């Protein structure tokens, strides 16, 4: 959680002007992330990049919120 939040603040939050309202899926272990217009696409694209990712999902801009998805 904390690492993902720090990565969000450093890598994703600065994208708010260009991608406000979009979703970012982040793999906290690698620091890789993808940006997409909806959460399903963001998670699918991250899974294609990192199949075993512990994914954190963020909505870019507005309220800073984080959700987590575990690959089971």
mmCIF file of C-alpha atoms in Angstrom:
data_model
loop_
_atom_site.group_PDB
_atom_site.id
_atom_site.type_symbol
_atom_site.label_atom_id
_atom_site.label_comp_id
_atom_site.label_asym_id
_atom_site.label_seq_id
_atom_site.Cartn_x
_atom_site.Cartn_y
_atom_site.Cartn_z
ATOM 1 C CA UNK A 1 0.000 0.000 0.000
ATOM 2 C CA UNK A 2 2.556 2.618 1.025
ATOM 3 C CA UNK A 3 4.932 1.879 -1.838
ATOM 4 C CA UNK A 4 2.074 2.031 -4.342
ATOM 5 C CA UNK A 5 0.928 5.334 -2.895
ATOM 6 C CA UNK A 6 4.444 6.809 -3.114
ATOM 7 C CA UNK A 7 4.758 5.632 -6.728
ATOM 8 C CA UNK A 8 1.371 7.159 -7.508
ATOM 9 C CA UNK A 9 2.392 10.507 -6.076
ATOM 10 C CA UNK A 10 5.691 10.495 -7.958
ATOM 11 C CA UNK A 11 4.738 8.961 -11.325
ATOM 12 C CA UNK A 12 0.992 9.181 -11.902
ATOM 13 C CA UNK A 13 -0.341 12.225 -10.090
ATOM 14 C CA UNK A 14 1.726 14.598 -12.269
ATOM 15 C CA UNK A 15 -0.260 13.274 -15.279
ATOM 16 C CA UNK A 16 -3.498 14.794 -13.940
ATOM 17 C CA UNK A 17 -3.636 17.667 -16.415
ATOM 18 C CA UNK A 18 -3.415 15.429 -19.480
ATOM 19 C CA UNK A 19 -5.290 12.392 -18.178
ATOM 20 C CA UNK A 20 -7.837 13.730 -15.686
ATOM 21 C CA UNK A 21 -10.640 11.198 -15.223
ATOM 22 C CA UNK A 22 -8.634 8.319 -16.707
ATOM 23 C CA UNK A 23 -7.517 5.257 -14.736
ATOM 24 C CA UNK A 24 -3.986 4.131 -13.950
ATOM 25 C CA UNK A 25 -3.178 0.542 -13.003
ATOM 26 C CA UNK A 26 0.134 0.214 -11.166
ATOM 27 C CA UNK A 27 2.301 -2.766 -10.230
ATOM 28 C CA UNK A 28 3.959 -1.719 -6.982
ATOM 29 C CA UNK A 29 6.723 -4.328 -7.252
ATOM 30 C CA UNK A 30 8.055 -3.168 -10.614
ATOM 31 C CA UNK A 31 6.755 0.408 -10.701
ATOM 32 C CA UNK A 32 5.216 -0.244 -14.120
ATOM 33 C CA UNK A 33 1.877 1.366 -14.826
ATOM 34 C CA UNK A 34 -0.574 1.895 -17.660
ATOM 35 C CA UNK A 35 -3.179 4.607 -18.244
ATOM 36 C CA UNK A 36 -6.543 3.896 -19.875
ATOM 37 C CA UNK A 37 -9.971 5.481 -20.146
ATOM 38 C CA UNK A 38 -11.691 2.800 -18.051
ATOM 39 C CA UNK A 39 -10.635 0.572 -15.181
ATOM 40 C CA UNK A 40 -11.136 -2.744 -16.987
ATOM 41 C CA UNK A 41 -8.882 -1.673 -19.855
ATOM 42 C CA UNK A 42 -6.248 -0.368 -17.427
ATOM 43 C CA UNK A 43 -6.181 -3.626 -15.456
ATOM 44 C CA UNK A 44 -6.184 -5.759 -18.628
ATOM 45 C CA UNK A 45 -3.276 -3.812 -20.099
ATOM 46 C CA UNK A 46 -1.272 -4.100 -16.875
ATOM 47 C CA UNK A 47 -1.968 -7.863 -16.719
ATOM 48 C CA UNK A 48 -0.673 -8.178 -20.289
ATOM 49 C CA UNK A 49 2.505 -6.360 -19.236
ATOM 50 C CA UNK A 50 2.867 -8.004 -15.800
ATOM 51 C CA UNK A 51 0.703 -11.172 -15.531
ATOM 52 C CA UNK A 52 1.420 -11.706 -11.810
ATOM 53 C CA UNK A 53 1.132 -8.064 -10.794
ATOM 54 C CA UNK A 54 -0.366 -7.018 -7.500
ATOM 55 C CA UNK A 55 -2.342 -4.256 -9.174
ATOM 56 C CA UNK A 56 -3.310 -0.949 -7.639
ATOM 57 C CA UNK A 57 -5.903 1.105 -9.488
ATOM 58 C CA UNK A 58 -6.106 4.882 -9.317
ATOM 59 C CA UNK A 59 -8.489 7.402 -10.825
ATOM 60 C CA UNK A 60 -6.326 10.245 -12.088
ATOM 61 C CA UNK A 61 -7.284 13.742 -10.949
ATOM 62 C CA UNK A 62 -10.022 14.735 -8.556
ATOM 63 C CA UNK A 63 -10.017 12.774 -5.326
ATOM 64 C CA UNK A 64 -6.942 10.676 -4.657
ATOM 65 C CA UNK A 65 -8.216 7.137 -4.131
ATOM 66 C CA UNK A 66 -6.596 3.757 -4.412
ATOM 67 C CA UNK A 67 -7.952 0.242 -4.845
ATOM 68 C CA UNK A 68 -6.038 -2.998 -4.936
ATOM 69 C CA UNK A 69 -6.560 -6.236 -6.844
ATOM 70 C CA UNK A 70 -4.771 -9.480 -6.097
ATOM 71 C CA UNK A 71 -4.174 -12.118 -8.742
ATOM 72 C CA UNK A 72 -5.602 -15.252 -7.203
#
